[in-house]
Amino acid sequence: MKKVAFLAGGTAVLGLVVFAAWFFRPWAEYSPFNIIWNRETGDRVELYRRMDELFPHRIVEGEEKAEPLPRSIKAIDESYDWQGERKTIDEYAAESDTTALMVVKDGRVVFERYYQGEDAESRHTSWSVAKSYVATLIGMALMDGTISSLDDPVSKYVPDFEGTDYGSTSLRHLLMMSSGIDFIEDYESRGSDMRKLFFDVFIMNVDVDEFVKPYRRNRPAGTDLDYLSPNSHVLSMVLRKAYDKPLAEIASEKIFKPLGMADGTWLIDRNAPDGKEIGYCCLQTRAEDYARFGQLYLQDGMWQGQRLLPVGWTDLVSVPPTEVHEAGSTQYGERGYGLHFWVPEDPAGEYFANGYNGQSVFIDPANNVVVVKTGADIDQIPRRSETTAVLRALARAVK
């Protein structure tokens, strides 16, 4: 009996040793411990500057000698009205853990401010701003003929998805966030599909393509607005299969190098060379380069005299495609949705890319302005309307 107990105890100890080795992985560049510890910390500011140190990633090559955008810094009104109170931009930044604010007017940086250790060379995580980059690459693929139609089903480009619900979904319905797929998009609740995706991919090294493949539809596609990260990832799969190269290489060739951006990174589901980019998030780049991305849209897809996006693309993505996508009609409160871009309440032509915990690329064609915000705002959802007020105030303060 003692021998059995000894063996059982030894097995348990061995199991703990094996688990500890797997969890801490002192021999490896990335470990579950570092990922979980940094993900659960209350202070995410430093984490969001270091995502590509903690997770496997692929370099997105930029222009070899990236030239800065022209500067014309000016004094502007740094206050805004909120719920009957006059507040300053710096007050908002402190309350919302903002790390960078940049305003580009007529192609020139006119306002630039960094907080909490961030600086002009800091690469900050995009979170879901990356979804808008994926949509942009879809538009570019449409223009160069790599993709023939937004109404094509996914399976035309991803044969492995033939016979699945995602495989029969059109690219347009994915861009609209109208796939009808049954998936719980909740970043904070344990047990949600989104948390399971994070755990399986980043901790267990599950293939991200295979993770999303079995999800089923529980209502017809094209009938509602349901913001789901796997929709964007499937679009990134379409791009990888259509071009037969990693997403980071496509982004480098189509966006980063043409727009004169510096190098960035894109997180992948496992170490290179086999890793696949996480298509719904996790691009890492500088505030100025997010501004260049917004400027491309402000210029209707033109850059230095060359058309990079199809004629009419900026209008297509910035206008809610159905009544249920319009601001005030959605489950997302005051915000509406176009094709992988958000539309603010009471829109005056503005639209924006948006990411978890307060990342924004705000595009205001009427004022010819782009406003970029990065941060680590855990209270981003209750602060959404105030954030819109801040971005609008900055966009309209520059004459």
Tab-separated table of C-alpha atoms in Angstrom:
chain	number	residue	atom	x	y	z
A	1	MET	CA	0.000	0.000	0.000
A	2	LYS	CA	2.841	2.335	0.895
A	3	LYS	CA	4.490	1.493	-2.398
A	4	VAL	CA	1.304	2.380	-4.308
A	5	ALA	CA	1.010	5.652	-2.388
A	6	PHE	CA	4.675	6.403	-3.071
A	7	LEU	CA	4.241	5.741	-6.793
A	8	ALA	CA	1.106	7.867	-6.905
A	9	GLY	CA	2.875	10.681	-5.101
A	10	GLY	CA	5.860	10.402	-7.396
A	11	THR	CA	3.612	10.492	-10.446
A	12	ALA	CA	1.873	13.609	-9.113
A	13	VAL	CA	5.185	15.331	-8.464
A	14	LEU	CA	6.431	14.392	-11.915
A	15	GLY	CA	3.200	15.738	-13.383
A	16	LEU	CA	3.675	19.033	-11.552
A	17	VAL	CA	7.272	19.268	-12.739
A	18	VAL	CA	6.207	18.620	-16.356
A	19	PHE	CA	3.397	21.179	-16.081
A	20	ALA	CA	5.728	23.773	-14.525
A	21	ALA	CA	8.271	23.211	-17.278
A	22	TRP	CA	5.565	23.628	-19.930
A	23	PHE	CA	4.057	26.677	-18.201
A	24	PHE	CA	7.292	28.592	-17.555
A	25	ARG	CA	9.420	27.238	-20.468
A	26	PRO	CA	12.735	28.753	-19.340
A	27	TRP	CA	14.367	27.513	-22.536
A	28	ALA	CA	11.848	29.187	-24.856
A	29	GLU	CA	11.423	32.722	-26.158
A	30	TYR	CA	7.694	32.723	-25.309
A	31	SER	CA	5.925	31.064	-22.377
A	32	PRO	CA	2.308	30.662	-21.202
A	33	PHE	CA	3.312	32.213	-17.863
A	34	ASN	CA	4.466	35.468	-19.437
A	35	ILE	CA	1.425	35.618	-21.693
A	36	ILE	CA	-1.110	34.997	-18.919
A	37	TRP	CA	0.661	37.167	-16.357
A	38	ASN	CA	0.848	40.134	-18.699
A	39	ARG	CA	-2.668	39.633	-20.076
A	40	GLU	CA	-4.282	39.602	-16.632
A	41	THR	CA	-2.331	42.515	-15.165
A	42	GLY	CA	-4.391	45.587	-14.368
A	43	ASP	CA	-1.806	47.902	-15.981
A	44	ARG	CA	-1.773	47.168	-19.681
A	45	VAL	CA	0.140	50.237	-20.866
A	46	GLU	CA	3.556	48.575	-20.950
A	47	LEU	CA	2.062	45.316	-22.221
A	48	TYR	CA	0.615	47.026	-25.294
A	49	ARG	CA	4.053	48.344	-26.222
A	50	ARG	CA	5.611	44.913	-25.763
A	51	MET	CA	3.128	42.519	-27.362
A	52	ASP	CA	5.640	41.441	-29.980
A	53	GLU	CA	8.168	40.610	-27.231
A	54	LEU	CA	5.733	38.291	-25.466
A	55	PHE	CA	4.020	36.579	-28.403
A	56	PRO	CA	5.282	34.913	-31.570
A	57	HIS	CA	5.170	37.375	-34.459
A	58	ARG	CA	6.228	38.051	-38.008
A	59	ILE	CA	7.933	41.258	-39.170
A	60	VAL	CA	5.910	43.477	-41.500
A	61	GLU	CA	8.656	45.117	-43.511
A	62	GLY	CA	8.301	48.825	-44.119
A	63	GLU	CA	10.204	51.300	-46.241
A	64	GLU	CA	13.949	50.951	-45.676
A	65	LYS	CA	14.331	54.682	-44.989
A	66	ALA	CA	10.921	55.718	-43.701
A	67	GLU	CA	10.644	59.489	-43.906
A	68	PRO	CA	8.555	61.228	-41.234
A	69	LEU	CA	5.345	62.947	-42.221
A	70	PRO	CA	5.804	66.716	-42.601
A	71	ARG	CA	5.212	68.613	-39.356
A	72	SER	CA	3.428	71.901	-38.807
A	73	ILE	CA	2.726	71.780	-35.078
A	74	LYS	CA	0.327	74.497	-33.971
A	75	ALA	CA	-1.421	75.611	-30.845
A	76	ILE	CA	-5.025	74.428	-30.835
A	77	ASP	CA	-7.971	74.526	-28.490
A	78	GLU	CA	-7.262	71.584	-26.198
A	79	SER	CA	-10.655	71.543	-24.499
A	80	TYR	CA	-13.974	69.898	-25.219
A	81	ASP	CA	-17.474	69.819	-23.785
A	82	TRP	CA	-18.646	66.711	-21.981
A	83	GLN	CA	-21.906	66.390	-20.052
A	84	GLY	CA	-22.056	70.089	-19.293
A	85	GLU	CA	-18.416	70.290	-18.235
A	86	ARG	CA	-15.439	71.799	-20.030
A	87	LYS	CA	-12.537	69.342	-19.913
A	88	THR	CA	-9.025	69.294	-21.342
A	89	ILE	CA	-7.483	66.735	-23.648
A	90	ASP	CA	-4.814	65.972	-21.042
A	91	GLU	CA	-7.486	65.295	-18.412
A	92	TYR	CA	-9.133	62.838	-20.755
A	93	ALA	CA	-5.767	61.228	-21.550
A	94	ALA	CA	-5.024	60.681	-17.863
A	95	GLU	CA	-8.464	59.205	-17.143
A	96	SER	CA	-8.407	56.895	-20.164
A	97	ASP	CA	-4.793	55.655	-20.070
A	98	THR	CA	-4.181	57.246	-23.457
A	99	THR	CA	-0.608	56.808	-24.674
A	100	ALA	CA	-0.569	58.839	-27.907
A	101	LEU	CA	-2.672	61.429	-29.707
A	102	MET	CA	-1.837	62.654	-33.200
A	103	VAL	CA	-3.732	64.964	-35.535
A	104	VAL	CA	-2.895	65.135	-39.245
A	105	LYS	CA	-4.448	68.003	-41.212
A	106	ASP	CA	-3.962	68.303	-44.991
A	107	GLY	CA	-1.263	65.627	-44.783
A	108	ARG	CA	0.785	67.414	-42.095
A	109	VAL	CA	1.113	66.520	-38.404
A	110	VAL	CA	-0.298	69.510	-36.535
A	111	PHE	CA	-0.718	68.019	-33.051
A	112	GLU	CA	1.373	65.275	-31.455
A	113	ARG	CA	1.442	64.232	-27.826
A	114	TYR	CA	2.645	61.116	-25.993
A	115	TYR	CA	1.893	59.890	-22.496
A	116	GLN	CA	2.999	57.225	-20.003
A	117	GLY	CA	6.409	56.560	-21.519
A	118	GLU	CA	5.261	56.331	-25.134
A	119	ASP	CA	7.216	58.234	-27.771
A	120	ALA	CA	7.253	58.740	-31.523
A	121	GLU	CA	9.098	55.467	-32.132
A	122	SER	CA	6.934	53.317	-29.849
A	123	ARG	CA	5.098	50.525	-31.622
A	124	HIS	CA	1.683	50.121	-30.049
A	125	THR	CA	-0.732	47.232	-30.521
A	126	SER	CA	-3.634	47.783	-32.883
A	127	TRP	CA	-6.022	45.245	-31.456
A	128	SER	CA	-9.011	45.370	-33.813
A	129	VAL	CA	-7.749	48.328	-35.828
A	130	ALA	CA	-6.031	45.477	-37.695
A	131	LYS	CA	-9.470	44.392	-38.944
A	132	SER	CA	-9.590	47.568	-41.037
A	133	TYR	CA	-6.147	46.735	-42.475
A	134	VAL	CA	-7.464	43.312	-43.484
A	135	ALA	CA	-10.475	44.944	-45.147
A	136	THR	CA	-8.114	47.329	-46.955
A	137	LEU	CA	-6.116	44.391	-48.301
A	138	ILE	CA	-9.375	42.817	-49.507
A	139	GLY	CA	-10.102	46.030	-51.428
A	140	MET	CA	-6.603	45.999	-52.916
A	141	ALA	CA	-6.993	42.348	-53.914
A	142	LEU	CA	-10.280	43.235	-55.586
A	143	MET	CA	-8.586	46.018	-57.530
A	144	ASP	CA	-5.681	43.873	-58.743
A	145	GLY	CA	-7.971	40.971	-59.692
A	146	THR	CA	-6.698	38.497	-57.094
A	147	ILE	CA	-10.254	38.486	-55.712
A	148	SER	CA	-12.978	38.653	-58.346
A	149	SER	CA	-15.997	39.715	-56.290
A	150	LEU	CA	-17.032	40.516	-52.726
A	151	ASP	CA	-19.979	38.212	-53.306
A	152	ASP	CA	-17.712	35.200	-53.766
A	153	PRO	CA	-17.960	32.570	-51.025
A	154	VAL	CA	-14.948	31.959	-48.814
A	155	SER	CA	-14.573	28.410	-50.157
A	156	LYS	CA	-13.644	29.786	-53.599
A	157	TYR	CA	-10.332	30.908	-52.079
A	158	VAL	CA	-10.089	28.545	-49.090
A	159	PRO	CA	-10.970	25.077	-50.457
A	160	ASP	CA	-10.410	23.507	-47.016
A	161	PHE	CA	-13.544	25.331	-45.854
A	162	GLU	CA	-15.769	23.770	-48.512
A	163	GLY	CA	-18.852	22.361	-46.806
A	164	THR	CA	-18.513	24.552	-43.701
A	165	ASP	CA	-20.731	27.481	-42.766
A	166	TYR	CA	-17.809	29.868	-43.006
A	167	GLY	CA	-16.963	28.394	-46.385
A	168	SER	CA	-20.402	29.301	-47.756
A	169	THR	CA	-20.301	32.863	-46.371
A	170	SER	CA	-19.592	35.680	-48.827
A	171	LEU	CA	-16.712	38.080	-48.357
A	172	ARG	CA	-19.235	40.928	-48.298
A	173	HIS	CA	-21.157	39.439	-45.383
A	174	LEU	CA	-17.907	38.944	-43.461
A	175	LEU	CA	-16.952	42.577	-44.086
A	176	MET	CA	-20.432	43.643	-42.906
A	177	MET	CA	-20.077	41.535	-39.739
A	178	SER	CA	-23.216	39.733	-40.867
A	179	SER	CA	-21.997	36.134	-41.085
A	180	GLY	CA	-24.731	34.699	-38.838
A	181	ILE	CA	-22.066	32.581	-37.104
A	182	ASP	CA	-22.845	31.542	-33.513
A	183	PHE	CA	-19.890	32.942	-31.535
A	184	ILE	CA	-19.747	34.888	-28.254
A	185	GLU	CA	-17.477	37.920	-28.683
A	186	ASP	CA	-16.674	38.828	-25.077
A	187	TYR	CA	-13.105	39.711	-24.170
A	188	GLU	CA	-13.521	39.787	-20.401
A	189	SER	CA	-15.952	36.946	-19.514
A	190	ARG	CA	-14.326	33.620	-18.792
A	191	GLY	CA	-15.847	30.845	-20.852
A	192	SER	CA	-16.724	33.044	-23.837
A	193	ASP	CA	-15.728	31.897	-27.322
A	194	MET	CA	-13.367	34.859	-27.565
A	195	ARG	CA	-11.529	33.921	-24.383
A	196	LYS	CA	-11.349	30.314	-25.565
A	197	LEU	CA	-9.856	31.479	-28.863
A	198	PHE	CA	-7.208	33.488	-27.000
A	199	PHE	CA	-6.344	30.600	-24.671
A	200	ASP	CA	-6.269	27.873	-27.324
A	201	VAL	CA	-4.240	29.876	-29.833
A	202	PHE	CA	-1.787	31.739	-27.594
A	203	ILE	CA	-1.389	29.223	-24.767
A	204	MET	CA	-2.045	25.835	-26.373
A	205	ASN	CA	-0.638	26.698	-29.829
A	206	VAL	CA	-3.820	25.584	-31.564
A	207	ASP	CA	-3.904	26.374	-35.289
A	208	VAL	CA	-6.035	29.526	-35.526
A	209	ASP	CA	-7.520	28.508	-38.905
A	210	GLU	CA	-8.630	25.181	-37.506
A	211	PHE	CA	-10.074	26.859	-34.423
A	212	VAL	CA	-12.557	28.974	-36.402
A	213	LYS	CA	-13.375	26.317	-39.015
A	214	PRO	CA	-16.135	24.356	-37.167
A	215	TYR	CA	-18.243	27.311	-36.014
A	216	ARG	CA	-21.815	27.111	-37.308
A	217	ARG	CA	-24.401	29.623	-38.376
A	218	ASN	CA	-27.548	30.012	-36.245
A	219	ARG	CA	-29.306	32.620	-38.436
A	220	PRO	CA	-29.102	33.625	-42.101
A	221	ALA	CA	-26.056	35.588	-43.217
A	222	GLY	CA	-26.613	39.209	-44.178
A	223	THR	CA	-29.533	39.813	-41.812
A	224	ASP	CA	-27.952	41.446	-38.763
A	225	LEU	CA	-24.877	43.124	-37.315
A	226	ASP	CA	-22.884	40.868	-34.994
A	227	TYR	CA	-19.272	41.932	-34.536
A	228	LEU	CA	-17.203	38.724	-34.531
A	229	SER	CA	-13.419	38.530	-34.668
A	230	PRO	CA	-13.383	35.183	-36.539
A	231	ASN	CA	-15.077	36.933	-39.486
A	232	SER	CA	-11.970	39.076	-39.921
A	233	HIS	CA	-9.644	36.145	-39.446
A	234	VAL	CA	-11.418	34.204	-42.200
A	235	LEU	CA	-10.961	37.227	-44.496
A	236	SER	CA	-7.242	37.122	-43.685
A	237	MET	CA	-7.227	33.438	-44.644
A	238	VAL	CA	-8.757	34.369	-47.999
A	239	LEU	CA	-5.906	36.818	-48.552
A	240	ARG	CA	-3.209	34.316	-47.558
A	241	LYS	CA	-4.635	31.646	-49.845
A	242	ALA	CA	-5.323	34.011	-52.754
A	243	TYR	CA	-1.805	35.487	-52.736
A	244	ASP	CA	-0.129	32.288	-51.484
A	245	LYS	CA	1.998	34.147	-48.949
A	246	PRO	CA	1.849	35.224	-45.298
A	247	LEU	CA	-0.416	38.120	-44.387
A	248	ALA	CA	2.562	40.138	-43.113
A	249	GLU	CA	4.188	39.947	-46.560
A	250	ILE	CA	0.984	41.062	-48.255
A	251	ALA	CA	0.619	43.984	-45.838
A	252	SER	CA	4.256	44.925	-46.423
A	253	GLU	CA	3.901	44.959	-50.212
A	254	LYS	CA	0.464	46.588	-50.362
A	255	ILE	CA	0.391	49.022	-47.415
A	256	PHE	CA	3.600	49.455	-45.415
A	257	LYS	CA	6.114	50.016	-48.208
A	258	PRO	CA	3.893	52.067	-50.554
A	259	LEU	CA	2.850	54.374	-47.676
A	260	GLY	CA	6.419	54.804	-46.403
A	261	MET	CA	5.788	53.185	-43.023
A	262	ALA	CA	8.505	51.863	-40.731
A	263	ASP	CA	8.715	48.147	-39.908
A	264	GLY	CA	5.889	46.720	-37.843
A	265	THR	CA	5.005	43.274	-36.548
A	266	TRP	CA	1.957	41.000	-36.715
A	267	LEU	CA	1.334	38.352	-34.069
A	268	ILE	CA	1.111	34.738	-35.242
A	269	ASP	CA	-0.354	31.591	-33.708
A	270	ARG	CA	2.958	29.763	-33.343
A	271	ASN	CA	6.621	30.351	-34.035
A	272	ALA	CA	7.660	31.104	-37.599
A	273	PRO	CA	7.969	29.807	-40.244
A	274	ASP	CA	4.716	27.878	-39.741
A	275	GLY	CA	2.828	30.581	-37.841
A	276	LYS	CA	-0.305	32.162	-39.253
A	277	GLU	CA	-1.110	35.800	-38.551
A	278	ILE	CA	-3.989	36.521	-36.189
A	279	GLY	CA	-6.188	38.248	-38.740
A	280	TYR	CA	-8.602	39.882	-36.324
A	281	CYS	CA	-6.000	41.847	-34.359
A	282	CYS	CA	-2.442	42.264	-33.200
A	283	LEU	CA	-0.627	44.491	-35.621
A	284	GLN	CA	2.090	46.526	-33.901
A	285	THR	CA	3.158	49.856	-35.374
A	286	ARG	CA	3.777	53.533	-34.602
A	287	ALA	CA	1.157	56.242	-34.127
A	288	GLU	CA	2.473	58.032	-37.207
A	289	ASP	CA	2.030	54.926	-39.320
A	290	TYR	CA	-1.547	54.500	-38.122
A	291	ALA	CA	-1.973	58.095	-39.292
A	292	ARG	CA	-0.601	57.209	-42.731
A	293	PHE	CA	-3.198	54.449	-42.951
A	294	GLY	CA	-5.960	56.948	-42.155
A	295	GLN	CA	-4.509	59.414	-44.641
A	296	LEU	CA	-4.809	56.817	-47.415
A	297	TYR	CA	-8.547	56.755	-46.772
A	298	LEU	CA	-8.749	60.527	-46.459
A	299	GLN	CA	-7.186	60.715	-49.936
A	300	ASP	CA	-9.808	58.316	-51.349
A	301	GLY	CA	-7.301	55.498	-51.782
A	302	MET	CA	-4.700	57.591	-53.609
A	303	TRP	CA	-1.063	57.878	-52.514
A	304	GLN	CA	1.522	60.034	-54.295
A	305	GLY	CA	-0.529	59.996	-57.484
A	306	GLN	CA	-1.063	56.221	-57.491
A	307	ARG	CA	-4.425	54.586	-56.861
A	308	LEU	CA	-4.096	51.870	-54.214
A	309	LEU	CA	-7.799	51.227	-53.539
A	310	PRO	CA	-10.682	50.772	-55.993
A	311	VAL	CA	-12.712	53.804	-57.006
A	312	GLY	CA	-15.610	54.069	-54.566
A	313	TRP	CA	-14.027	51.832	-51.921
A	314	THR	CA	-13.836	54.513	-49.228
A	315	ASP	CA	-17.529	55.272	-49.682
A	316	LEU	CA	-18.369	51.570	-49.594
A	317	VAL	CA	-16.641	50.855	-46.286
A	318	SER	CA	-17.696	54.052	-44.507
A	319	VAL	CA	-21.468	53.864	-45.082
A	320	PRO	CA	-23.707	51.425	-43.155
A	321	PRO	CA	-24.866	48.850	-45.733
A	322	THR	CA	-28.305	48.237	-44.157
A	323	GLU	CA	-30.640	49.920	-41.685
A	324	VAL	CA	-29.528	47.579	-38.891
A	325	HIS	CA	-25.957	48.812	-39.371
A	326	GLU	CA	-26.825	52.471	-38.850
A	327	ALA	CA	-25.752	54.392	-35.747
A	328	GLY	CA	-28.464	54.224	-33.111
A	329	SER	CA	-29.951	51.031	-34.570
A	330	THR	CA	-27.300	48.578	-33.417
A	331	GLN	CA	-26.599	46.610	-30.281
A	332	TYR	CA	-23.409	48.672	-30.024
A	333	GLY	CA	-25.237	51.734	-28.753
A	334	GLU	CA	-24.462	54.976	-30.488
A	335	ARG	CA	-22.111	53.501	-33.094
A	336	GLY	CA	-22.956	52.227	-36.542
A	337	TYR	CA	-20.924	49.976	-38.816
A	338	GLY	CA	-19.834	49.992	-42.434
A	339	LEU	CA	-17.537	47.329	-43.880
A	340	HIS	CA	-14.917	46.805	-41.147
A	341	PHE	CA	-15.050	50.476	-40.160
A	342	TRP	CA	-17.224	52.059	-37.470
A	343	VAL	CA	-19.453	55.084	-37.956
A	344	PRO	CA	-19.946	57.508	-35.018
A	345	GLU	CA	-23.239	58.798	-33.678
A	346	ASP	CA	-24.756	61.682	-35.661
A	347	PRO	CA	-22.238	61.083	-38.453
A	348	ALA	CA	-21.018	64.035	-40.482
A	349	GLY	CA	-19.104	61.848	-42.904
A	350	GLU	CA	-16.628	60.593	-40.264
A	351	TYR	CA	-15.730	56.943	-39.803
A	352	PHE	CA	-13.035	55.141	-37.875
A	353	ALA	CA	-11.028	51.993	-37.258
A	354	ASN	CA	-11.321	50.929	-33.644
A	355	GLY	CA	-9.540	48.526	-31.313
A	356	TYR	CA	-9.917	47.042	-27.840
A	357	ASN	CA	-8.972	49.265	-24.901
A	358	GLY	CA	-9.089	52.483	-26.868
A	359	GLN	CA	-7.203	52.329	-30.180
A	360	SER	CA	-8.647	54.593	-32.907
A	361	VAL	CA	-7.887	55.901	-36.379
A	362	PHE	CA	-10.555	58.581	-36.857
A	363	ILE	CA	-11.109	59.846	-40.413
A	364	ASP	CA	-12.902	63.176	-40.963
A	365	PRO	CA	-13.130	63.950	-44.704
A	366	ALA	CA	-15.090	67.194	-44.202
A	367	ASN	CA	-12.175	68.715	-42.259
A	368	ASN	CA	-9.455	66.774	-44.120
A	369	VAL	CA	-8.196	65.422	-40.805
A	370	VAL	CA	-7.030	62.102	-39.361
A	371	VAL	CA	-6.840	61.661	-35.585
A	372	VAL	CA	-4.936	58.719	-34.080
A	373	LYS	CA	-5.332	57.578	-30.500
A	374	THR	CA	-3.581	54.691	-28.749
A	375	GLY	CA	-4.005	53.592	-25.172
A	376	ALA	CA	-4.890	50.939	-22.622
A	377	ASP	CA	-8.331	52.021	-21.481
A	378	ILE	CA	-9.949	49.172	-19.550
A	379	ASP	CA	-13.121	51.304	-19.294
A	380	GLN	CA	-13.306	51.943	-23.038
A	381	ILE	CA	-16.938	50.825	-23.412
A	382	PRO	CA	-18.583	53.211	-20.911
A	383	ARG	CA	-16.245	55.933	-22.239
A	384	ARG	CA	-17.095	55.429	-25.936
A	385	SER	CA	-19.257	58.537	-26.366
A	386	GLU	CA	-16.721	60.727	-24.591
A	387	THR	CA	-13.938	59.334	-26.776
A	388	THR	CA	-15.938	60.275	-29.874
A	389	ALA	CA	-16.351	63.799	-28.439
A	390	VAL	CA	-12.573	64.049	-27.910
A	391	LEU	CA	-11.686	62.812	-31.391
A	392	ARG	CA	-14.185	65.176	-32.968
A	393	ALA	CA	-12.953	68.112	-30.894
A	394	LEU	CA	-9.383	67.463	-32.047
A	395	ALA	CA	-10.466	67.078	-35.677
A	396	ARG	CA	-12.384	70.351	-35.619
A	397	ALA	CA	-9.905	72.378	-33.566
A	398	VAL	CA	-7.389	72.685	-36.378
A	399	LYS	CA	-8.171	75.452	-38.879
